[in-house]
Coordinates of C-alpha atoms and ligand atoms in Angstrom, one line a residue:
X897 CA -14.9 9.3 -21.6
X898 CA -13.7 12.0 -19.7
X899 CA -10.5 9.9 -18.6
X900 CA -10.1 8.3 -22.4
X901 CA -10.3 12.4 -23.0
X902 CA -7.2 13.4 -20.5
X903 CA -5.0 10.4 -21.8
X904 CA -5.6 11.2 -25.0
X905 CA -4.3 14.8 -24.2
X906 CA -1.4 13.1 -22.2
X907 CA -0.3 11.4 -25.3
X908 CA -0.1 14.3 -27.6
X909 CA 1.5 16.7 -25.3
X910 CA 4.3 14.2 -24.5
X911 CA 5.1 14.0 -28.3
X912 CA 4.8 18.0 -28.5
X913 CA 6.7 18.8 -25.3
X914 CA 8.7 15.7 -24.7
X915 CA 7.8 13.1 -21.5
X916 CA 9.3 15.3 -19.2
X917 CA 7.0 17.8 -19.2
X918 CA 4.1 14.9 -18.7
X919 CA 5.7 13.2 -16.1
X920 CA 6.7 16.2 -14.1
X921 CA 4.1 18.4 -14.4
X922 CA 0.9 17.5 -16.2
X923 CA 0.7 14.3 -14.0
X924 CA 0.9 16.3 -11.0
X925 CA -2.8 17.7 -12.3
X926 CA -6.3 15.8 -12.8
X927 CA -8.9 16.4 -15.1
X928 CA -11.6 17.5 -12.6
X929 CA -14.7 17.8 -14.7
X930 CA -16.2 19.5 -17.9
X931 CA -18.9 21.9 -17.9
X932 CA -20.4 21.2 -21.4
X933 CA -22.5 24.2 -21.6
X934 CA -20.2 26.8 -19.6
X935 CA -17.3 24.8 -22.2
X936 CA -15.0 25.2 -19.1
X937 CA -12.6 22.6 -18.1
X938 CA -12.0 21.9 -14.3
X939 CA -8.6 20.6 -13.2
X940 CA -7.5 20.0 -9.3
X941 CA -3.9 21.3 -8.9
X942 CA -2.0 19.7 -6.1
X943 CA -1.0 23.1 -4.7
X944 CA -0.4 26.8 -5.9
X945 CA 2.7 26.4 -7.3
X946 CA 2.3 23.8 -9.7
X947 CA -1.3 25.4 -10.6
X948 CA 0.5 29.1 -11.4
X949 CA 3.5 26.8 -13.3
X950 CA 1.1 25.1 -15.6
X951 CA -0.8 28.5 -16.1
X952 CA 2.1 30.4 -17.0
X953 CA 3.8 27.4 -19.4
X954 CA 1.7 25.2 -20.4
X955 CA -2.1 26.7 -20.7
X956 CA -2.3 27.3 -24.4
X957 CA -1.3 23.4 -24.5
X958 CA -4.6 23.0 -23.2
X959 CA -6.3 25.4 -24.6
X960 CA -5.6 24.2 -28.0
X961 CA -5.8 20.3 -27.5
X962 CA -8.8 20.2 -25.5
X963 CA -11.0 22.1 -27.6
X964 CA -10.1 20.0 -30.3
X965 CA -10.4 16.7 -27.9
X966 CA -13.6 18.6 -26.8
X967 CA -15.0 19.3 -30.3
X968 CA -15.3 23.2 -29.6
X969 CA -14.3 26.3 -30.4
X970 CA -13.5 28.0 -27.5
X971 CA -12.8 26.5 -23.8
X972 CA -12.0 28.2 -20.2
X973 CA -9.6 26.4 -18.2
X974 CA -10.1 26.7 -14.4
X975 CA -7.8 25.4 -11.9
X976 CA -11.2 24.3 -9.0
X977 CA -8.6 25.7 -6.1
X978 CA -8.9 29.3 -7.7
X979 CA -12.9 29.2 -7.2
X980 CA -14.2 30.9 -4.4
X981 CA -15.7 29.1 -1.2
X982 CA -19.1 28.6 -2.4
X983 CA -18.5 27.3 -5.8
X984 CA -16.4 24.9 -4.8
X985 CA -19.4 22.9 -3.2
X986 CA -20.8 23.0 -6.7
X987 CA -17.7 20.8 -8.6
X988 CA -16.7 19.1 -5.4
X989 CA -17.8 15.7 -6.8
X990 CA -15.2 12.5 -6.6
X991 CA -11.9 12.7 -8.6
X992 CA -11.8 11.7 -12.1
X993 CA -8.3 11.1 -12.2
X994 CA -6.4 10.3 -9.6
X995 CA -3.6 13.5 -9.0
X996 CA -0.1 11.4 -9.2
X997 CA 3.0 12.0 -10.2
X998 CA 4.8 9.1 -12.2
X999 CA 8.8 8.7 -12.4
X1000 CA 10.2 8.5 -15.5
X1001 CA 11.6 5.2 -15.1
X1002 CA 8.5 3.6 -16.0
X1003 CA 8.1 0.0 -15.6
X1004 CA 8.6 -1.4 -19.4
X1005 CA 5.7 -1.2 -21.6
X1006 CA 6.2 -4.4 -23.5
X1007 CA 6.2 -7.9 -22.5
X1008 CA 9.9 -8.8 -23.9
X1009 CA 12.2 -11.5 -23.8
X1010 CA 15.1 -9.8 -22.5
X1011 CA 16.9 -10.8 -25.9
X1012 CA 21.0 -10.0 -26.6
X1013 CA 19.5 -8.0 -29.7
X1014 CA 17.5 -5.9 -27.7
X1015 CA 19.5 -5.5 -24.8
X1016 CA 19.8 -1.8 -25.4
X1017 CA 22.2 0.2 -22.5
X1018 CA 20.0 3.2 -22.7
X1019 CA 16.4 1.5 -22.3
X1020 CA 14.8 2.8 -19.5
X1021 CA 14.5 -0.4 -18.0
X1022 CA 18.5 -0.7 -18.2
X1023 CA 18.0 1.9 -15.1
X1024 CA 16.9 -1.4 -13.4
X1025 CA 20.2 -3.1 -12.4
X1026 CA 22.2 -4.0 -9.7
X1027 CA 24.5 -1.3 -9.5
X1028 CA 21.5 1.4 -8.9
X1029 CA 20.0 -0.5 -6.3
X1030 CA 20.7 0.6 -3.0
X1031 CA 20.8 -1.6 -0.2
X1032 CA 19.4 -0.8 3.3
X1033 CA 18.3 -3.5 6.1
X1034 CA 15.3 -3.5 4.7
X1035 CA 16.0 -5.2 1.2
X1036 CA 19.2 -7.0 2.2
X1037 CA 18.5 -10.1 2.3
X1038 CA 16.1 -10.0 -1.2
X1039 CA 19.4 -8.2 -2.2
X1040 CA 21.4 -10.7 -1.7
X1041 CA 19.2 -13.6 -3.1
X1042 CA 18.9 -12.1 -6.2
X1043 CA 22.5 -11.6 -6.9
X1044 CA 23.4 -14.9 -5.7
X1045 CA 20.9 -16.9 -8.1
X1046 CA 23.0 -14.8 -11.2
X1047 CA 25.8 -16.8 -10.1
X1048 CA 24.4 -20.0 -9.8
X1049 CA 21.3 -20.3 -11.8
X1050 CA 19.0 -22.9 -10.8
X1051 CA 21.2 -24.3 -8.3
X1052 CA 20.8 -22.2 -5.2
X1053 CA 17.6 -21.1 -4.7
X1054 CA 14.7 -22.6 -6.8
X1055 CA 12.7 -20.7 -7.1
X1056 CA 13.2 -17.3 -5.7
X1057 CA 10.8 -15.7 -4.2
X1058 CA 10.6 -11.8 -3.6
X1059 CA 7.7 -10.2 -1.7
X1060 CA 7.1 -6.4 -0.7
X1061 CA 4.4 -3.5 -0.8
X1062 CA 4.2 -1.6 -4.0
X1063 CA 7.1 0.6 -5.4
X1064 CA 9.7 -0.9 -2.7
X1065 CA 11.7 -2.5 -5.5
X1066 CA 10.7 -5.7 -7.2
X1067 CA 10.4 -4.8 -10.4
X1068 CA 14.0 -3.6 -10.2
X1069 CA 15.7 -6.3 -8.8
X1070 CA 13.8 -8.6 -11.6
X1071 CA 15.2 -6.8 -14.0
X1072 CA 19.1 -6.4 -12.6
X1073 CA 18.4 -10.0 -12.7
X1074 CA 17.2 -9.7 -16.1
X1075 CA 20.1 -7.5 -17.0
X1076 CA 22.9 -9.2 -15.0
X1077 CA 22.5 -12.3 -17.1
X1078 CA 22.4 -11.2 -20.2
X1079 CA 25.1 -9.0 -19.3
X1080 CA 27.1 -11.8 -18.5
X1081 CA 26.2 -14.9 -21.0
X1082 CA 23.8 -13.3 -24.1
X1083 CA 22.6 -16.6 -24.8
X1084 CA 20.8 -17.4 -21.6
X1085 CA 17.4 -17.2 -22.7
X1086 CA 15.8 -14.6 -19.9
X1087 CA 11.7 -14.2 -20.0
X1088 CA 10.6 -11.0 -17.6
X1089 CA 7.1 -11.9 -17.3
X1090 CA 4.5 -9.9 -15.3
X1091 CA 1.6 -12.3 -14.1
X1092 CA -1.3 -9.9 -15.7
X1093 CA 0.6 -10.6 -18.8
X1094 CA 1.2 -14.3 -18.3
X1095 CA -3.1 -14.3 -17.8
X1096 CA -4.0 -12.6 -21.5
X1097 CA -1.6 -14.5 -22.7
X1098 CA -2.7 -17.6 -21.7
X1099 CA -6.1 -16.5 -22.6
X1100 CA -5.6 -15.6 -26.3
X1101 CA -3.9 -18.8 -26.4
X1102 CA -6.8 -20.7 -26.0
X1103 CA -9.0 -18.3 -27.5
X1104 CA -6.9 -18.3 -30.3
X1105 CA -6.2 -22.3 -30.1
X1106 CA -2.8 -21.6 -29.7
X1107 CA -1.7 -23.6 -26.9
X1108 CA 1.0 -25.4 -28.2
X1109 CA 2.5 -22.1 -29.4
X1110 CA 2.3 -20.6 -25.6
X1111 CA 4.0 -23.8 -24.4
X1112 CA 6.4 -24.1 -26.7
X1113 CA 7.5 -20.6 -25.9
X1114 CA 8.1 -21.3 -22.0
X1115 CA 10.3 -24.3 -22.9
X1116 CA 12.9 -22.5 -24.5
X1117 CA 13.5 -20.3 -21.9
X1118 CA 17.0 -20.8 -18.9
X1119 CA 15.2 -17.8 -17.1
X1120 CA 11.8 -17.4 -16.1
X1121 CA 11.1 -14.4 -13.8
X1122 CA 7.3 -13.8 -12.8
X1123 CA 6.0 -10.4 -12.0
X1124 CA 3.4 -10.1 -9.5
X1125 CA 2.4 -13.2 -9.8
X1126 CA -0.3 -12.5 -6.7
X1127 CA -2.4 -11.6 -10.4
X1128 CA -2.8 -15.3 -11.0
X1129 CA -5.1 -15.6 -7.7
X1130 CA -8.4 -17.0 -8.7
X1131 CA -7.8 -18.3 -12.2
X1132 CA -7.9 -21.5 -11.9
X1133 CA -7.0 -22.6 -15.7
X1134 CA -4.0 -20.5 -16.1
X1135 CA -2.7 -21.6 -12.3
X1136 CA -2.9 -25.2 -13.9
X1137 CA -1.0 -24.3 -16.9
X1138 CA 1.3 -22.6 -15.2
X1139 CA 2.1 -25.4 -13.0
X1140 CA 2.9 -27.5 -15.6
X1141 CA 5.0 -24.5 -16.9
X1142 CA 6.5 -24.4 -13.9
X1143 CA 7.7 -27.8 -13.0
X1144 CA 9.2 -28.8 -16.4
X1145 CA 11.3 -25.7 -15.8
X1146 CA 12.1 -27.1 -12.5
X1147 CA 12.6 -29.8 -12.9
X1148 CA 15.7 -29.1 -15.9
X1149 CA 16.5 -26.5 -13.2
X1150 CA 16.1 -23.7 -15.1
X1151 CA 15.9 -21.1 -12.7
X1152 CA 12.8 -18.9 -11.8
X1153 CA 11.8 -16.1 -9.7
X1154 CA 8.6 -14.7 -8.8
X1155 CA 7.8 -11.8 -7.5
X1156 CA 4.6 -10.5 -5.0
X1157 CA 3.3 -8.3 -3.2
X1158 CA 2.6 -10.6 -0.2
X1159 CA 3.6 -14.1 1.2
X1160 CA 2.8 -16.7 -0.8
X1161 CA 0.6 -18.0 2.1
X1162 CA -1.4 -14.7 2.1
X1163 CA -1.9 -14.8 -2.0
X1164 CA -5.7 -16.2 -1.5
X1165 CA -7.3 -18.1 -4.6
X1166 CA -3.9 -19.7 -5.0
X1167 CA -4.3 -24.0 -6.0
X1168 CA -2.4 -25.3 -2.8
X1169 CA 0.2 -27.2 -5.1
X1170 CA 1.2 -24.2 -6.8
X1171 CA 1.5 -22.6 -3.4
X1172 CA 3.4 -25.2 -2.0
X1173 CA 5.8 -24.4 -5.2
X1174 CA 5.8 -21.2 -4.5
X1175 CA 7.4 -21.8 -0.9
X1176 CA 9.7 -24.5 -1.7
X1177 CA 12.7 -22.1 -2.8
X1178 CA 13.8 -19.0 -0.7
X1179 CA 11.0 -16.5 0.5
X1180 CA 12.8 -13.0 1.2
X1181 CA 10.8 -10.1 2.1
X1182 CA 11.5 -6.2 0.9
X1183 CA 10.1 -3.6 3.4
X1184 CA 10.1 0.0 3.6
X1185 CA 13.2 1.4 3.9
X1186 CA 14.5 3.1 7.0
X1187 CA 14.6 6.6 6.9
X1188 CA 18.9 6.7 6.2
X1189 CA 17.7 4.3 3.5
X1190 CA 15.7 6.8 1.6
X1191 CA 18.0 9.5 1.9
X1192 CA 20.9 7.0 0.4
X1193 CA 18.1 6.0 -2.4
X1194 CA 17.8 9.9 -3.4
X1195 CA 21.1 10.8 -3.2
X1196 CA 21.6 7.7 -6.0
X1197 CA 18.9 9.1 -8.1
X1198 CA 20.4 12.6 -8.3
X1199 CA 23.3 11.0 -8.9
X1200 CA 21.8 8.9 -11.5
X1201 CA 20.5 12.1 -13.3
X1202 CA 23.8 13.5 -12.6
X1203 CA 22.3 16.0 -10.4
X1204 CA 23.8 16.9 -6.5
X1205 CA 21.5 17.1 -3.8
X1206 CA 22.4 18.7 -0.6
X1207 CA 21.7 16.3 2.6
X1208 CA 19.0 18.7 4.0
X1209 CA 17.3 18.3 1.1
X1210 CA 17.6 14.7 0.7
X1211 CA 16.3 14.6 4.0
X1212 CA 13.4 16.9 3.9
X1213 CA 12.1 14.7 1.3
X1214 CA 13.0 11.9 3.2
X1215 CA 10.8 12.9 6.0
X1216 CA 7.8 13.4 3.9
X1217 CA 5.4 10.3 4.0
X1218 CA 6.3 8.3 1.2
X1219 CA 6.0 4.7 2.0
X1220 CA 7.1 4.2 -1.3
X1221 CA 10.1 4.2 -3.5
X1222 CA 8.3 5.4 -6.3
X1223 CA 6.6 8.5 -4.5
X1224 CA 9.8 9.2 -3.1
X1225 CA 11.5 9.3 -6.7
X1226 CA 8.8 11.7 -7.9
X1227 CA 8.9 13.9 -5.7
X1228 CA 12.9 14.0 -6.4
X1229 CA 12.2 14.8 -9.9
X1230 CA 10.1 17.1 -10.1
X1231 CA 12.4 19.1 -7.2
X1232 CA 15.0 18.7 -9.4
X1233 CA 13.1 19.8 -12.6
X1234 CA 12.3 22.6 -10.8
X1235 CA 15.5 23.6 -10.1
X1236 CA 16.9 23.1 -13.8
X1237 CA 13.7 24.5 -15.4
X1238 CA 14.1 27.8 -13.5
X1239 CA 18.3 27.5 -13.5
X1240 CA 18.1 27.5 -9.6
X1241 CA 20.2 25.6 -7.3
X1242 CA 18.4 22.4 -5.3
X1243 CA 18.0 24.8 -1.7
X1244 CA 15.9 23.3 1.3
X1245 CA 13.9 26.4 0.2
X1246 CA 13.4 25.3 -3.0
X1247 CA 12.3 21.7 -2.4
X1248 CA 9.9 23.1 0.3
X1249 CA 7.9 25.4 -2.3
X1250 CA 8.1 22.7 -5.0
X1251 CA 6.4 20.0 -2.2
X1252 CA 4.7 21.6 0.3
X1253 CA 1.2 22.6 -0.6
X1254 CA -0.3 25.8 0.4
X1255 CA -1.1 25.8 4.0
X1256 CA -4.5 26.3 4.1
X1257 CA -6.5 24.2 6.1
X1258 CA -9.7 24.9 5.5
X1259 CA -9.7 23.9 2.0
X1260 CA -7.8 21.0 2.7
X1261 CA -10.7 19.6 4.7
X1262 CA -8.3 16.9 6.7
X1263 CA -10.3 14.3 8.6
X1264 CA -8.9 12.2 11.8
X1265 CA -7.5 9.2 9.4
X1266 CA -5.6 11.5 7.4
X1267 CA -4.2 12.5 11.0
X1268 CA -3.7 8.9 11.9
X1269 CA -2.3 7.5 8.5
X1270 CA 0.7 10.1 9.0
X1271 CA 1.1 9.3 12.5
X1272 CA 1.4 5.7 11.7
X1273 CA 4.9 6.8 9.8
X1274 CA 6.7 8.0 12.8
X1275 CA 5.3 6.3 15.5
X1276 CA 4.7 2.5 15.5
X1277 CA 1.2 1.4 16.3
X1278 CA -1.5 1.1 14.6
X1279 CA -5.1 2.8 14.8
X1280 CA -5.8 -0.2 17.3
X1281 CA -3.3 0.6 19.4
X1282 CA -3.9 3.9 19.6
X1283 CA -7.7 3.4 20.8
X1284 CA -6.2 0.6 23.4
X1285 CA -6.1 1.6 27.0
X1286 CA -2.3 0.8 26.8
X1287 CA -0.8 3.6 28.9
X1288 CA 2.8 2.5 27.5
X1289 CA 5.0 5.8 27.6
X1290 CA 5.4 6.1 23.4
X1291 CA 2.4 5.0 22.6
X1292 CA 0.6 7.5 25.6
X1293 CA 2.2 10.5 23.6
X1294 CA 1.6 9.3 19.9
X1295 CA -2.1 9.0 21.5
X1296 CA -1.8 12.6 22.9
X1297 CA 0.4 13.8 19.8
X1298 CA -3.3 12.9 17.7
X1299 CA -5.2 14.1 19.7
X1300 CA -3.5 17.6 19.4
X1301 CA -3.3 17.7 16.0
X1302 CA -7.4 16.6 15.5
X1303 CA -8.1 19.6 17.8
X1304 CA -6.0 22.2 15.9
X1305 CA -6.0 20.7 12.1
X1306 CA -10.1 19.9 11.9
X1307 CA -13.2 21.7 13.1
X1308 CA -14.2 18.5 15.2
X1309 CA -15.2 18.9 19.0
X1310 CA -13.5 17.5 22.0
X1311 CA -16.3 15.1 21.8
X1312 CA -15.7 13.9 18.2
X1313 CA -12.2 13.4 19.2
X1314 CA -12.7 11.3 22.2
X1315 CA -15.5 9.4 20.5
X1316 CA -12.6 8.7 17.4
X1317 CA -10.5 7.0 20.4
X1318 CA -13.6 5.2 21.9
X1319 CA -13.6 7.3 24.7
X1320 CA -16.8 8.1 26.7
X1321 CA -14.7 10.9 28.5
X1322 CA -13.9 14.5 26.5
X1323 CA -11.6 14.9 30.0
X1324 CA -8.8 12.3 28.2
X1325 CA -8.5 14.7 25.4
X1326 CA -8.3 17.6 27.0
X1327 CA -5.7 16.1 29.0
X1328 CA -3.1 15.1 25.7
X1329 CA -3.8 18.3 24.7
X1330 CA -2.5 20.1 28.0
X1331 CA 0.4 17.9 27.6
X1332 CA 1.5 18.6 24.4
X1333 CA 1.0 22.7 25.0
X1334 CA 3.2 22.1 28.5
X1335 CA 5.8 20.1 26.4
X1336 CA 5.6 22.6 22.7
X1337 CA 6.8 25.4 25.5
X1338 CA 10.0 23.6 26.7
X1339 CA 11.3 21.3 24.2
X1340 CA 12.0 23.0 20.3
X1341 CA 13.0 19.5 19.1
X1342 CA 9.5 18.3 19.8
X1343 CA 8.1 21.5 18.7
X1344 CA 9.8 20.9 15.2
X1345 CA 8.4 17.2 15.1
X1346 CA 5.0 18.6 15.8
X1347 CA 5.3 21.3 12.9
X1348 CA 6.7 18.5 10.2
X1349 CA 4.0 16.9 11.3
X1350 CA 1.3 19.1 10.1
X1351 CA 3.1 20.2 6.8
X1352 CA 2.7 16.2 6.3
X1353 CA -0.9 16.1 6.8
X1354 CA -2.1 19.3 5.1
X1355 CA 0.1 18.8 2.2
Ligands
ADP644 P1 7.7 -2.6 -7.1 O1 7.9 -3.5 -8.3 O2 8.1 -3.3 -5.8 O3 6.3 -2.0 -7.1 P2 9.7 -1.0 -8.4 O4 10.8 -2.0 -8.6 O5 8.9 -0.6 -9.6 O6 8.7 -1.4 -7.3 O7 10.3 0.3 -7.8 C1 9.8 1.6 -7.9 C2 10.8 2.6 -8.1 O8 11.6 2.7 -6.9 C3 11.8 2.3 -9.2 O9 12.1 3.5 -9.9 C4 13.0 1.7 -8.5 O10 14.2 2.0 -9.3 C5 13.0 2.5 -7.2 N1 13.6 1.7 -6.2 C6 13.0 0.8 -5.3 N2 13.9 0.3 -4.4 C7 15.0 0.9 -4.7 C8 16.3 0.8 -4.1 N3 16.6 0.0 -3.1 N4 17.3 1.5 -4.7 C9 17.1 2.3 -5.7 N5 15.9 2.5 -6.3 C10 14.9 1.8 -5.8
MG645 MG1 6.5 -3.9 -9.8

């Protein structure tokens, strides 16, 4: 009820205060908990900046909508970072809503065919195209494929098939497909699709005993492309229809294009004949993007919002841990809303008190996978390797470079530590962390690695 309650709230400030100030700010905050008979709302703020922004702008928003959400008079609002030490244990419970900043450029809302009528230059998703799309070695090659089936639909590869972790870039390239079409010949008859979609829909159609209607639909279409179509695992009924779906399109070589967030081998629950269909095309992977990538992807985002980003900038946020396009685009915009909100230039300073999160780390409570899971974005191995006996020079001082940061970021013991690693022997830690000490004193580009390091993890 409690998350029905903070939507709800979303909803109404974004028609009060525009989406801007939803995206960029209120999303950055969770609806903690609600102390019924205290009539005090608890929200988690990602760090002191953002908590003292929404205080100052935007707490009579709260005020007013929540007790009216609420059904009372009067409310507190209380940010759970402001409490002192001991009450914290008291609200410490598991998060409500998950703390996350969205983008703006929001996936569509509406399952549409992309239709000449519709094709509107200032829809959000008309962000999704080609020409804002940045390439990198990482998505070259899905790149490519997706331009080249534009010029020869049906022909070259059929089907296409795009796969890649989440918020690298599918939905995007979908959609320049999408747009590139239309864009070229209105009356190629494009369907975006997400699979999710493609399941109710197929459901109410049989519910509904509207089959032929559904089918119907999908023969009329020159364009089919598929959304996540790993959400088709395990139901069995709509895998058949779509089959059938799928090779009458085939097979008057319309052209189709799926995309997922693994190989179609790895999809489990998938009928082995739609698999094999699945394969039968071109299979080009998207994976994260190299660090000049990102920096090239923000830099055409500013752009985008015809805003200039110095390089160091680019490049701080660039070095934070985002995996993910769409991370990496947040934390972009609310930098830059900072900036305009506050008519201040974009300043390494600036970005830094925007993202960083007060360093206090304590509260932050980090625990050794935290440690590892940032690790794993500089150095190459994996929690496995780590814990190997490998004595391989890298993966020694990622090892050691652990190690250090477990001793001086949590309360844990030498023997926790060395029991993390599978180690009988505190003597292994205690060794690392001699070695990083001897190397923090001589090298300063190591030491700055080090520090970045931390801001990472206790941010
Ligand atoms: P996915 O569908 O793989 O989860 P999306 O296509 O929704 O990811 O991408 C997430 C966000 O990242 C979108 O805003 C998209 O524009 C952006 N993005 C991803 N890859 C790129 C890229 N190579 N160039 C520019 N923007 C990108
Ligand atoms: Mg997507």
């Amino acid at each position: 009820m409690l998350y029905t309650i903070w939507e709800q709230f979303l909803e109404i400030v974004k028609k009060e205060a525009g989406s801007r100030v939803v995206e960029t700010w209120l999303k950055a905050v969770s609806l903690h908990r609600w102390d019924a008979l205290q009539k005090i709302v608890y929200l988690n703020a990602p760090n002191q900046f953002v908590k003292e922004w929404i205080k100052s702008n935007y707490l009579l928003l709260f005020q007013t909508h929540f007790s009216r959400l609420l059904n009372v008079d009067t409310l507190k609002i209380v940010f759970i970072d402001t409490l002192v030490h001991n009450d914290q244990s008291t609200v410490e419970t598991t998060k409500i809503v998950p703390a996350q900043l969205i983008p703006l450029t929001q996936e569509p809302a509406e399952n549409q065919l992309v239709k000449a009528t519709t094709y509107n230059k200032h829809a959000l998703n008309c962000n999704y195209v080609f020409d804002t799309f940045v390439v990198g070695p990482n998505n070259q090659m899905a790149y490519a494929a997706a331009r080249a089936v534009t010029k020869k639909l049906g022909k070259l590869y059929n089907p296409l098939f795009l796969y890649g972790g989440s918020g690298l870039g599918k939905t995007h390239l979908l959609y320049a497909i999408a747009n590139d079409i239309k864009a070229s010949n209105k009356n190629i008859e494009v369907l975006y699709q997400p699979a999710d979609r493609f399941v109710n829909e197929f459901i109410s159609a049989i519910r509904f005993d509207k089959i032929h209607r559904f089918q119907a639909k999908y023969k009329d279409i020159d364009v089919l492309l598929i959304d996540d179509i790993q959400f088709i695992s395990n139901k069995e009924q709509t895998q058949e229809a779509f089959f059938h779906i799928f090779n009458n399109l085939y097979n008057d070589q319309k052209q189709i294009v799926f995309s997922s967030d693994s190989y179609p081998a790895d999809i489990d629950g998938l009928a082995e004949r739609l698999r094999s269909r699945l394969e039968m095309g071109l299979v080009a992977d998207i994976q994260v993007p190299s660090f000049e990538t990102k920096i090239a992807i923000l830099q055409r985002k500013a752009e985008l919002s015809d805003e200039q980003i110095p390089y160091e900038v680019a490049s701080f946020i660039a070095s934070r841990s985002f995996n993910n396009i769409r991370e990496l685009e947040g934390a972009l915009i609310r930098v830059i809303a900072f900036g305009s909100l506050t008519k201040q230039p974009i300043t390494l300073e600036l970005a830094k008190h925007v993202l960083l999160r007060a360093k206090n780390t304590q509260q932050v409570g980090v625990d050794f996978d935290v440690i590892v899971k940032s690790l794993s974005y500089h150095y190459p191995y994996t929690l496995a390797d780590l814990r190997s006996r490998n004595r391989a020079k890298d993966l020694s001082l990622a090892r050691q470079v652990a190690m250090y940061l477990m001793k001086k970021l949590t309360n844990k013991s030498l023997h926790e530590i060395a029991y993390y690693f599978e180690r009988t022997d505190h003597s292994t830690v205690i060794h690392a962390l001699k070695q990083i000490q001897d190397r923090l004193r001589n090298d300063q580009t190591f030491g700055n690695h080090i520090r970045q390091l931390e801001e990472e993890i206790i941010s």
